[in-house]
Amino acid sequence: MKPMQIKILNKSSNPIPSYETKFSAGVDLRANITEDILLKSFERCLVKTGIFLEIPEGYEAQVRPRSGLALKKGISLVNSPGTIDADYRGEIGVILINMSQEDFKISHGDRIAQLVFAKCEQADWIEVEELNKTERGEGGFGSTGKK
């Protein structure tokens, strides 16, 4: 399968994002900062990447946590996944949060999140008086049980 082509403007001193393995779904985003950031327990901050993208119409880029940082250090994203719309042309920023009890240091070049591209569609709304009935109905939030 031919990969999607994405125009990228890299204003950082980091290499452009790349897939680490043949079947990786996402690429790592790196911090583009001039001074280290000390992210204290339960604090959040915006970390710039120096990356600007031109995403094709009908697609979005999703900014997601890195599983290793989440498991080992308690670092995640406040708005996960973060959506980058196809018409956005600004710098990609990552909103990190420290969910651990220990401070976490972010340095220039650190891999802080991953970026995945996904096809998306816009909806045409059809306003109705009622919706079709289903077996599940309005049950949500665990209504189907644990097993």
mmCIF file of C-alpha atoms in Angstrom, residues 13-121:
data_model
loop_
_atom_site.group_PDB
_atom_site.id
_atom_site.type_symbol
_atom_site.label_atom_id
_atom_site.label_comp_id
_atom_site.label_asym_id
_atom_site.label_seq_id
_atom_site.Cartn_x
_atom_site.Cartn_y
_atom_site.Cartn_z
ATOM 1 C CA SER A 13 16.471 20.989 15.271
ATOM 2 C CA ASN A 14 14.973 17.498 15.695
ATOM 3 C CA PRO A 15 14.654 15.045 12.795
ATOM 4 C CA ILE A 16 11.233 14.820 11.154
ATOM 5 C CA PRO A 17 8.990 12.194 12.768
ATOM 6 C CA SER A 18 9.520 8.653 11.488
ATOM 7 C CA TYR A 19 7.975 5.228 11.977
ATOM 8 C CA GLU A 20 10.126 3.144 14.338
ATOM 9 C CA THR A 21 9.038 -0.240 12.940
ATOM 10 C CA LYS A 22 7.538 -1.514 9.683
ATOM 11 C CA PHE A 23 4.011 -1.750 11.092
ATOM 12 C CA SER A 24 4.013 1.213 13.505
ATOM 13 C CA ALA A 25 0.688 3.054 13.512
ATOM 14 C CA GLY A 26 2.179 6.317 14.724
ATOM 15 C CA VAL A 27 5.276 8.458 14.732
ATOM 16 C CA ASP A 28 6.836 10.002 17.812
ATOM 17 C CA LEU A 29 6.670 13.755 18.399
ATOM 18 C CA ARG A 30 9.677 15.370 20.082
ATOM 19 C CA ALA A 31 9.911 18.365 22.398
ATOM 20 C CA ASN A 32 11.274 21.522 20.759
ATOM 21 C CA ILE A 33 12.240 23.609 23.778
ATOM 22 C CA THR A 34 15.141 25.888 24.710
ATOM 23 C CA GLU A 35 15.056 25.058 28.443
ATOM 24 C CA ASP A 36 14.098 21.894 30.316
ATOM 25 C CA ILE A 37 10.585 21.775 31.733
ATOM 26 C CA LEU A 38 10.019 20.306 35.187
ATOM 27 C CA LEU A 39 6.484 18.938 35.188
ATOM 28 C CA LYS A 40 5.423 18.509 38.804
ATOM 29 C CA SER A 41 2.900 15.986 40.074
ATOM 30 C CA PHE A 42 -0.570 16.640 38.623
ATOM 31 C CA GLU A 43 0.620 19.682 36.652
ATOM 32 C CA ARG A 44 0.052 20.088 32.931
ATOM 33 C CA CYS A 45 1.898 22.087 30.308
ATOM 34 C CA LEU A 46 1.964 22.761 26.584
ATOM 35 C CA VAL A 47 5.101 21.439 24.905
ATOM 36 C CA LYS A 48 5.842 22.755 21.422
ATOM 37 C CA THR A 49 7.278 20.472 18.722
ATOM 38 C CA GLY A 50 8.447 22.869 16.000
ATOM 39 C CA ILE A 51 6.403 20.783 13.525
ATOM 40 C CA PHE A 52 3.785 22.202 11.140
ATOM 41 C CA LEU A 53 1.698 19.955 8.864
ATOM 42 C CA GLU A 54 -0.539 20.130 5.825
ATOM 43 C CA ILE A 55 -2.979 17.260 6.351
ATOM 44 C CA PRO A 56 -5.089 16.151 3.370
ATOM 45 C CA GLU A 57 -8.812 16.900 3.356
ATOM 46 C CA GLY A 58 -10.797 14.021 4.865
ATOM 47 C CA TYR A 59 -8.083 13.166 7.406
ATOM 48 C CA GLU A 60 -7.085 14.232 10.887
ATOM 49 C CA ALA A 61 -3.939 13.748 12.911
ATOM 50 C CA GLN A 62 -4.453 12.350 16.407
ATOM 51 C CA VAL A 63 -1.954 13.191 19.158
ATOM 52 C CA ARG A 64 -1.817 10.285 21.598
ATOM 53 C CA PRO A 65 0.152 9.390 24.732
ATOM 54 C CA ARG A 66 3.240 7.196 24.471
ATOM 55 C CA SER A 67 2.486 3.948 26.288
ATOM 56 C CA GLY A 68 5.960 3.664 27.827
ATOM 57 C CA LEU A 69 5.760 7.149 29.374
ATOM 58 C CA ALA A 70 2.256 6.421 30.641
ATOM 59 C CA LEU A 71 3.194 3.123 32.287
ATOM 60 C CA LYS A 72 6.664 3.945 33.593
ATOM 61 C CA LYS A 73 6.326 7.649 34.450
ATOM 62 C CA GLY A 74 2.588 8.428 34.647
ATOM 63 C CA ILE A 75 2.818 10.944 31.779
ATOM 64 C CA SER A 76 -0.260 11.312 29.599
ATOM 65 C CA LEU A 77 -2.213 13.856 27.562
ATOM 66 C CA VAL A 78 -5.004 15.968 28.977
ATOM 67 C CA ASN A 79 -7.061 15.788 25.774
ATOM 68 C CA SER A 80 -6.349 12.323 24.476
ATOM 69 C CA PRO A 81 -6.485 11.935 21.630
ATOM 70 C CA GLY A 82 -5.898 15.508 20.593
ATOM 71 C CA THR A 83 -7.258 16.236 17.128
ATOM 72 C CA ILE A 84 -5.374 18.244 14.521
ATOM 73 C CA ASP A 85 -7.798 19.284 11.783
ATOM 74 C CA ALA A 86 -6.855 19.223 8.104
ATOM 75 C CA ASP A 87 -7.115 23.019 7.825
ATOM 76 C CA TYR A 88 -4.886 23.783 10.850
ATOM 77 C CA ARG A 89 -1.499 25.217 9.860
ATOM 78 C CA GLY A 90 -0.056 26.200 13.236
ATOM 79 C CA GLU A 91 2.658 24.528 15.265
ATOM 80 C CA ILE A 92 1.778 21.202 16.844
ATOM 81 C CA GLY A 93 1.717 21.449 20.605
ATOM 82 C CA VAL A 94 1.241 18.608 23.084
ATOM 83 C CA ILE A 95 -0.630 19.132 26.368
ATOM 84 C CA LEU A 96 1.167 16.813 28.792
ATOM 85 C CA ILE A 97 0.017 15.959 32.315
ATOM 86 C CA ASN A 98 1.990 14.289 35.080
ATOM 87 C CA MET A 99 -0.286 11.774 36.808
ATOM 88 C CA SER A 100 2.472 10.448 39.078
ATOM 89 C CA GLN A 101 3.726 11.519 42.497
ATOM 90 C CA GLU A 102 7.194 12.399 41.123
ATOM 91 C CA ASP A 103 8.417 15.355 39.074
ATOM 92 C CA PHE A 104 9.134 14.638 35.409
ATOM 93 C CA LYS A 105 11.816 16.465 33.423
ATOM 94 C CA ILE A 106 11.244 17.205 29.724
ATOM 95 C CA SER A 107 14.304 18.079 27.643
ATOM 96 C CA HIS A 108 14.737 19.194 24.055
ATOM 97 C CA GLY A 109 14.413 16.221 21.720
ATOM 98 C CA ASP A 110 12.547 13.985 24.174
ATOM 99 C CA ARG A 111 9.843 11.845 22.569
ATOM 100 C CA ILE A 112 6.705 13.118 24.292
ATOM 101 C CA ALA A 113 3.720 11.807 22.294
ATOM 102 C CA GLN A 114 2.783 9.966 19.154
ATOM 103 C CA LEU A 115 0.934 11.093 16.053
ATOM 104 C CA VAL A 116 -1.492 8.877 14.123
ATOM 105 C CA PHE A 117 -3.354 9.809 10.944
ATOM 106 C CA ALA A 118 -6.990 8.771 10.602
ATOM 107 C CA LYS A 119 -9.637 9.137 7.931
ATOM 108 C CA CYS A 120 -12.618 11.134 9.108
ATOM 109 C CA GLU A 121 -15.891 12.273 7.633
#
